[in-house]
């Protein structure tokens, strides 16, 4: 209501800015209004209002003082915001900040972010549950209950598929405590084991198939690395049965700390480590769509909108999403490059040396 009052005429806009100038503000600003089509607009509106709370008080006082009609004067008098109401606005702003931070965490146009969504929504759920039980926030309990129901609905939808939990497990940056607390080890094995068993089939495709096949020396070296990692880890000893061949690599990845640069995407990271963790990489190939997709931020909707408009709305949602993924991949150099064939070169040099000696 205060925003509408301030924006209802140019004279009132000028008055509101004059109040700020008298206070020494170099660049006076208008108040903002909530926009239903922008999910963050309520938070932005309240943030601006709190920043100008003193200006709003002065603005209402001046309007009330100048009003000659008793009815309108009384209406303006009721628009004064009490300290308790400002406190409620501050608490609401804090609650909305959690949602805004979550949205920002997995919204981007220039790099893949979809695999963060499940983890970030769990964080938001935990934060709001704590605030719901806080007696000082009792006035927001009903609203938080509704919000948490919606988050649970999202969680139930994602829980019907192993895609998001598996992708979360495939992310080294979120691999540790959060996943362990959210799903038991049996749940992890239930998601991973059937898929990793399938990758052991001779006909099973792998990410490593996109490049040169490793030589015998490469395979031997990789097996030594796996065995060394499995022995040095604190995980239980791997089974020697054929059905548990994936266990050594499974434990190696789960029990190894990886430092992932902040500016490196999950897709690029797996492109680099596909040769070291071929079974995991093959399993991860089934989830490339999630690992390479992004959830557009608000400002990014215009890009998708232009894509649709140019084709007269003949593109379906999945086609638009695929085009956005391709644009993101090409513009940000996210294509996975082949590993340098260092071991193959070494093997070729050894063969050349042997031929020279024989000659």
Short mmCIF file of C-alpha atoms in Angstrom, two decimals:
data_model
loop_
_atom_site.label_atom_id
_atom_site.label_comp_id
_atom_site.label_asym_id
_atom_site.label_seq_id
_atom_site.Cartn_x
_atom_site.Cartn_y
_atom_site.Cartn_z
CA UNK A 1 0.00 0.00 0.00
CA UNK A 2 2.85 2.38 0.84
CA UNK A 3 4.46 1.65 -2.49
CA UNK A 4 1.22 2.35 -4.34
CA UNK A 5 0.77 5.62 -2.45
CA UNK A 6 4.28 6.75 -3.32
CA UNK A 7 3.97 5.72 -6.99
CA UNK A 8 0.39 6.99 -7.52
CA UNK A 9 1.47 10.29 -9.04
CA UNK A 10 4.57 12.10 -10.24
CA UNK A 11 4.11 14.69 -7.49
CA UNK A 12 4.27 12.02 -4.81
CA UNK A 13 7.30 10.41 -6.46
CA UNK A 14 9.01 13.78 -6.46
CA UNK A 15 8.06 14.32 -2.82
CA UNK A 16 9.46 10.94 -1.79
CA UNK A 17 12.75 11.61 -3.57
CA UNK A 18 12.90 15.11 -2.04
CA UNK A 19 12.65 13.54 1.43
CA UNK A 20 15.65 11.36 0.60
CA UNK A 21 17.64 14.29 -0.76
CA UNK A 22 17.00 16.27 2.42
CA UNK A 23 18.42 13.31 4.32
CA UNK A 24 21.59 13.46 2.21
CA UNK A 25 20.93 10.54 -0.15
CA UNK A 26 22.99 11.03 -3.31
CA UNK A 27 20.78 8.89 -5.58
CA UNK A 28 17.14 8.83 -4.40
CA UNK A 29 15.13 5.73 -5.31
CA UNK A 30 11.45 4.87 -5.70
CA UNK A 31 9.72 2.12 -3.77
CA UNK A 32 9.02 -1.12 -5.62
CA UNK A 33 5.88 -3.16 -6.14
CA UNK A 34 5.39 -6.91 -5.97
CA UNK A 35 5.20 -8.62 -9.37
CA UNK A 36 3.46 -12.02 -9.55
CA UNK A 37 5.57 -13.10 -12.54
CA UNK A 38 8.82 -12.64 -10.60
CA UNK A 39 9.27 -14.98 -7.65
CA UNK A 40 11.90 -12.78 -5.99
CA UNK A 41 10.02 -9.48 -6.32
CA UNK A 42 8.41 -9.71 -2.86
CA UNK A 43 11.79 -10.04 -1.21
CA UNK A 44 13.23 -7.18 -3.28
CA UNK A 45 10.22 -4.99 -2.49
CA UNK A 46 10.52 -5.54 1.26
CA UNK A 47 14.27 -5.05 1.18
CA UNK A 48 13.82 -1.64 -0.47
CA UNK A 49 11.07 -0.68 2.00
CA UNK A 50 13.21 -1.48 5.06
CA UNK A 51 16.09 0.51 3.61
CA UNK A 52 13.76 3.54 3.38
CA UNK A 53 11.66 3.00 6.52
CA UNK A 54 12.42 6.50 7.86
CA UNK A 55 11.61 8.07 4.51
CA UNK A 56 8.29 6.21 4.45
CA UNK A 57 7.42 7.51 7.91
CA UNK A 58 8.16 11.08 6.86
CA UNK A 59 6.26 10.64 3.59
CA UNK A 60 3.08 9.47 5.38
CA UNK A 61 3.36 12.25 7.97
CA UNK A 62 3.55 14.92 5.27
CA UNK A 63 0.58 13.52 3.36
CA UNK A 64 -1.45 13.27 6.55
CA UNK A 65 -0.57 16.84 7.57
CA UNK A 66 -1.66 18.28 4.21
CA UNK A 67 -4.92 16.31 3.89
CA UNK A 68 -7.99 18.45 4.68
CA UNK A 69 -10.72 15.84 4.29
CA UNK A 70 -11.33 14.00 7.54
CA UNK A 71 -12.02 10.59 5.96
CA UNK A 72 -8.84 10.60 3.90
CA UNK A 73 -6.93 12.00 6.86
CA UNK A 74 -8.06 9.05 9.00
CA UNK A 75 -7.13 6.62 6.23
CA UNK A 76 -3.62 8.05 6.02
CA UNK A 77 -3.31 7.86 9.79
CA UNK A 78 -3.96 4.10 9.69
CA UNK A 79 -1.11 3.68 7.20
CA UNK A 80 1.58 4.48 9.75
CA UNK A 81 3.69 1.36 10.27
CA UNK A 82 4.21 0.44 13.91
CA UNK A 83 7.59 -0.83 15.20
CA UNK A 84 6.12 -4.31 15.70
CA UNK A 85 5.05 -4.36 12.05
CA UNK A 86 8.51 -3.34 10.88
CA UNK A 87 9.88 -6.19 12.98
CA UNK A 88 7.53 -8.61 11.22
CA UNK A 89 8.70 -7.28 7.86
CA UNK A 90 12.31 -7.93 8.88
CA UNK A 91 11.49 -11.50 9.94
CA UNK A 92 9.59 -12.16 6.71
CA UNK A 93 12.51 -10.78 4.74
CA UNK A 94 14.82 -13.22 6.52
CA UNK A 95 12.55 -16.15 5.62
CA UNK A 96 12.36 -15.04 2.00
CA UNK A 97 16.13 -14.65 1.89
CA UNK A 98 16.54 -18.41 2.38
CA UNK A 99 14.41 -19.09 -0.68
CA UNK A 100 16.17 -16.39 -2.68
CA UNK A 101 19.62 -17.75 -1.79
CA UNK A 102 18.46 -21.24 -2.77
CA UNK A 103 17.14 -20.03 -6.10
CA UNK A 104 20.38 -18.18 -6.83
CA UNK A 105 22.44 -21.25 -5.88
CA UNK A 106 21.02 -23.38 -8.68
CA UNK A 107 20.01 -20.75 -11.24
CA UNK A 108 22.38 -19.88 -14.03
CA UNK A 109 22.56 -19.50 -17.76
CA UNK A 110 26.29 -19.92 -18.34
CA UNK A 111 26.99 -23.22 -16.58
CA UNK A 112 25.12 -26.39 -15.52
CA UNK A 113 23.35 -26.13 -12.18
CA UNK A 114 20.43 -28.59 -12.21
CA UNK A 115 22.32 -31.20 -10.20
CA UNK A 116 22.46 -28.72 -7.29
CA UNK A 117 18.68 -28.45 -7.03
CA UNK A 118 17.98 -31.48 -4.81
CA UNK A 119 20.73 -30.59 -2.35
CA UNK A 120 19.73 -26.91 -2.17
CA UNK A 121 16.04 -27.71 -1.68
CA UNK A 122 16.95 -30.02 1.19
CA UNK A 123 18.93 -27.17 2.74
CA UNK A 124 15.97 -24.80 2.32
CA UNK A 125 13.60 -27.36 3.85
CA UNK A 126 15.86 -27.76 6.88
CA UNK A 127 16.18 -23.99 7.36
CA UNK A 128 12.43 -23.38 7.15
CA UNK A 129 11.62 -26.27 9.50
CA UNK A 130 13.87 -24.77 12.16
CA UNK A 131 12.17 -21.37 11.78
CA UNK A 132 8.70 -22.91 11.84
CA UNK A 133 9.39 -24.31 15.30
CA UNK A 134 10.77 -20.98 16.52
CA UNK A 135 8.23 -19.35 18.87
CA UNK A 136 9.37 -15.87 17.85
CA UNK A 137 8.19 -16.65 14.31
CA UNK A 138 4.83 -18.10 15.33
CA UNK A 139 2.96 -15.61 13.12
CA UNK A 140 4.55 -17.20 10.06
CA UNK A 141 3.91 -20.83 11.06
CA UNK A 142 0.90 -21.31 8.77
CA UNK A 143 2.73 -19.78 5.81
CA UNK A 144 5.79 -21.94 6.47
CA UNK A 145 3.61 -25.05 6.69
CA UNK A 146 2.24 -24.33 3.22
CA UNK A 147 5.72 -23.62 1.86
CA UNK A 148 7.11 -26.83 3.36
CA UNK A 149 4.24 -28.83 1.88
CA UNK A 150 5.21 -27.52 -1.54
CA UNK A 151 8.87 -28.44 -0.97
CA UNK A 152 7.82 -31.93 0.16
CA UNK A 153 5.80 -32.21 -3.03
CA UNK A 154 8.94 -31.44 -5.06
CA UNK A 155 10.89 -33.97 -2.99
CA UNK A 156 8.25 -36.67 -3.52
CA UNK A 157 8.36 -36.11 -7.27
CA UNK A 158 12.15 -36.39 -7.39
CA UNK A 159 12.20 -39.41 -5.03
CA UNK A 160 10.31 -41.46 -7.61
CA UNK A 161 13.49 -41.49 -9.68
CA UNK A 162 17.08 -42.20 -8.74
CA UNK A 163 18.27 -39.44 -11.07
CA UNK A 164 18.72 -36.54 -8.65
CA UNK A 165 20.08 -38.61 -5.70
CA UNK A 166 22.49 -40.33 -8.07
CA UNK A 167 23.63 -37.04 -9.60
CA UNK A 168 24.12 -35.64 -6.12
CA UNK A 169 26.31 -38.64 -5.37
CA UNK A 170 28.23 -38.04 -8.59
CA UNK A 171 29.07 -34.50 -7.47
CA UNK A 172 32.33 -34.48 -5.44
CA UNK A 173 31.46 -31.10 -3.92
CA UNK A 174 28.28 -32.49 -2.28
CA UNK A 175 29.42 -36.05 -1.80
CA UNK A 176 30.32 -36.01 1.89
CA UNK A 177 28.20 -35.31 4.94
CA UNK A 178 25.00 -34.03 3.34
CA UNK A 179 24.43 -37.10 1.17
CA UNK A 180 25.41 -39.47 3.97
CA UNK A 181 22.89 -37.83 6.32
CA UNK A 182 20.12 -37.71 3.75
CA UNK A 183 20.37 -41.26 2.50
CA UNK A 184 21.69 -44.32 4.34
CA UNK A 185 24.56 -46.31 2.86
CA UNK A 186 22.08 -49.03 1.90
CA UNK A 187 20.16 -46.43 -0.11
CA UNK A 188 23.37 -45.43 -1.88
CA UNK A 189 24.12 -49.04 -2.73
CA UNK A 190 20.55 -49.54 -3.87
CA UNK A 191 20.89 -46.65 -6.32
CA UNK A 192 24.39 -47.42 -7.56
CA UNK A 193 24.85 -51.21 -7.42
CA UNK A 194 22.39 -52.26 -10.15
CA UNK A 195 23.82 -49.65 -12.49
CA UNK A 196 27.46 -50.43 -11.76
CA UNK A 197 26.80 -54.15 -12.16
CA UNK A 198 25.39 -53.34 -15.59
CA UNK A 199 28.49 -51.45 -16.62
CA UNK A 200 30.58 -54.59 -16.12
CA UNK A 201 28.89 -56.19 -19.11
CA UNK A 202 31.19 -56.44 -22.16
CA UNK A 203 28.50 -54.75 -24.28
CA UNK A 204 27.91 -51.90 -21.84
CA UNK A 205 28.82 -48.45 -23.22
CA UNK A 206 31.20 -46.17 -21.33
CA UNK A 207 32.35 -42.59 -21.48
CA UNK A 208 35.83 -43.95 -21.97
CA UNK A 209 34.70 -45.39 -25.32
CA UNK A 210 34.66 -41.91 -26.86
CA UNK A 211 38.45 -41.75 -26.90
CA UNK A 212 41.27 -44.18 -27.75
CA UNK A 213 41.01 -47.51 -25.97
CA UNK A 214 43.60 -47.87 -23.20
CA UNK A 215 46.58 -50.04 -23.91
CA UNK A 216 47.57 -53.03 -21.82
CA UNK A 217 50.06 -50.89 -19.91
CA UNK A 218 47.35 -48.30 -19.22
CA UNK A 219 45.00 -50.96 -17.88
CA UNK A 220 47.72 -52.41 -15.68
CA UNK A 221 48.63 -48.99 -14.33
CA UNK A 222 44.99 -48.13 -13.67
CA UNK A 223 44.46 -51.42 -11.86
CA UNK A 224 47.48 -50.71 -9.66
CA UNK A 225 46.11 -47.26 -8.82
CA UNK A 226 42.73 -48.73 -7.93
CA UNK A 227 44.26 -51.40 -5.76
CA UNK A 228 46.47 -48.88 -3.97
CA UNK A 229 43.53 -46.53 -3.36
CA UNK A 230 41.36 -49.37 -2.09
CA UNK A 231 44.08 -50.55 0.31
CA UNK A 232 44.79 -47.07 1.65
CA UNK A 233 41.14 -46.19 2.27
CA UNK A 234 39.33 -46.95 5.50
CA UNK A 235 36.44 -48.61 3.66
CA UNK A 236 35.74 -52.35 4.11
CA UNK A 237 37.82 -54.70 1.98
CA UNK A 238 36.40 -55.28 -1.48
CA UNK A 239 34.89 -58.64 -2.33
CA UNK A 240 36.73 -60.78 -4.83
CA UNK A 241 33.58 -62.20 -6.40
CA UNK A 242 32.67 -61.25 -9.92
CA UNK A 243 29.43 -59.65 -8.73
CA UNK A 244 31.43 -57.19 -6.56
CA UNK A 245 34.03 -56.10 -9.10
CA UNK A 246 32.71 -52.56 -8.88
CA UNK A 247 33.31 -52.33 -5.11
CA UNK A 248 36.97 -51.20 -5.23
CA UNK A 249 36.22 -48.30 -7.55
CA UNK A 250 32.97 -47.59 -5.68
CA UNK A 251 34.79 -47.22 -2.33
CA UNK A 252 37.72 -45.40 -3.93
CA UNK A 253 35.47 -42.59 -5.18
CA UNK A 254 33.31 -42.40 -2.05
CA UNK A 255 36.27 -42.29 0.32
CA UNK A 256 38.57 -39.97 -1.63
CA UNK A 257 38.50 -36.19 -1.20
CA UNK A 258 38.53 -34.30 -4.48
CA UNK A 259 39.19 -30.57 -4.74
CA UNK A 260 36.91 -29.26 -7.47
CA UNK A 261 37.65 -25.69 -8.68
CA UNK A 262 34.72 -23.33 -8.19
CA UNK A 263 34.63 -22.40 -11.87
CA UNK A 264 34.65 -26.03 -13.08
CA UNK A 265 31.38 -27.68 -14.07
CA UNK A 266 30.49 -31.21 -13.00
CA UNK A 267 30.39 -32.33 -16.62
CA UNK A 268 33.93 -31.09 -17.27
CA UNK A 269 35.19 -32.67 -14.04
CA UNK A 270 33.90 -36.09 -15.08
CA UNK A 271 35.40 -35.59 -18.50
CA UNK A 272 38.79 -35.22 -16.80
CA UNK A 273 38.34 -38.18 -14.43
CA UNK A 274 36.59 -40.58 -16.83
CA UNK A 275 39.83 -42.50 -17.40
CA UNK A 276 40.54 -42.85 -13.66
CA UNK A 277 36.99 -43.84 -12.73
CA UNK A 278 35.68 -45.54 -15.89
CA UNK A 279 32.92 -47.53 -14.18
CA UNK A 280 31.60 -44.46 -12.38
CA UNK A 281 31.91 -42.42 -15.59
CA UNK A 282 29.91 -45.02 -17.48
CA UNK A 283 27.25 -44.92 -14.78
CA UNK A 284 27.28 -41.12 -14.87
CA UNK A 285 26.67 -41.11 -18.63
CA UNK A 286 23.05 -42.02 -17.89
CA UNK A 287 22.70 -38.75 -15.97
CA UNK A 288 24.47 -36.38 -18.35
CA UNK A 289 21.17 -34.64 -19.07
CA UNK A 290 20.94 -33.58 -15.42
CA UNK A 291 24.62 -32.79 -15.05
CA UNK A 292 24.66 -30.60 -18.16
CA UNK A 293 21.35 -28.78 -17.65
CA UNK A 294 20.78 -25.46 -15.98
CA UNK A 295 17.80 -23.82 -14.33
CA UNK A 296 17.44 -20.39 -15.85
CA UNK A 297 17.59 -17.37 -13.60
CA UNK A 298 14.85 -14.80 -14.00
CA UNK A 299 16.85 -12.63 -16.37
CA UNK A 300 17.61 -15.66 -18.53
CA UNK A 301 13.98 -16.31 -19.46
CA UNK A 302 14.29 -13.67 -22.18
CA UNK A 303 16.81 -15.87 -24.00
CA UNK A 304 14.44 -18.85 -24.07
CA UNK A 305 11.59 -16.52 -24.97
CA UNK A 306 13.48 -15.21 -27.99
CA UNK A 307 14.22 -18.78 -29.09
CA UNK A 308 10.52 -19.64 -28.97
CA UNK A 309 9.33 -16.38 -30.58
CA UNK A 310 11.62 -16.76 -33.57
CA UNK A 311 9.97 -20.08 -34.35
CA UNK A 312 6.41 -18.85 -33.78
CA UNK A 313 5.86 -20.99 -30.68
CA UNK A 314 6.25 -24.19 -32.66
CA UNK A 315 8.96 -25.51 -30.35
CA UNK A 316 7.93 -27.78 -27.51
CA UNK A 317 9.40 -27.41 -24.04
CA UNK A 318 11.88 -30.29 -24.34
CA UNK A 319 13.23 -28.90 -27.63
CA UNK A 320 13.70 -25.45 -26.12
CA UNK A 321 15.50 -26.99 -23.14
CA UNK A 322 17.77 -28.97 -25.46
CA UNK A 323 18.59 -25.83 -27.45
CA UNK A 324 19.43 -23.96 -24.25
CA UNK A 325 21.77 -26.79 -23.19
CA UNK A 326 23.50 -26.74 -26.58
CA UNK A 327 23.90 -22.95 -26.45
CA UNK A 328 25.33 -23.17 -22.94
CA UNK A 329 27.74 -25.94 -23.98
CA UNK A 330 29.03 -24.18 -27.08
CA UNK A 331 29.34 -20.70 -25.55
CA UNK A 332 31.16 -21.84 -22.42
CA UNK A 333 33.45 -24.54 -23.82
CA UNK A 334 31.86 -27.37 -21.84
CA UNK A 335 32.56 -30.08 -24.39
CA UNK A 336 34.56 -32.97 -23.00
CA UNK A 337 37.92 -33.36 -24.70
CA UNK A 338 39.83 -36.62 -25.06
CA UNK A 339 42.50 -37.43 -22.51
CA UNK A 340 46.07 -36.91 -23.77
CA UNK A 341 47.29 -40.40 -24.76
CA UNK A 342 50.47 -40.23 -22.67
CA UNK A 343 50.59 -43.96 -21.88
CA UNK A 344 50.00 -44.84 -25.53
CA UNK A 345 52.87 -42.55 -26.57
CA UNK A 346 55.14 -44.20 -23.98
CA UNK A 347 54.20 -47.62 -25.31
CA UNK A 348 54.92 -46.53 -28.90
CA UNK A 349 58.33 -45.18 -27.87
CA UNK A 350 59.15 -48.47 -26.18
CA UNK A 351 58.21 -50.32 -29.35
CA UNK A 352 60.41 -48.01 -31.45
CA UNK A 353 63.34 -48.55 -29.08
CA UNK A 354 62.85 -52.30 -29.29
CA UNK A 355 62.74 -52.17 -33.09
CA UNK A 356 65.96 -50.14 -33.19
CA UNK A 357 67.72 -52.60 -30.89
CA UNK A 358 66.54 -55.53 -32.98
CA UNK A 359 67.72 -53.76 -36.10
#
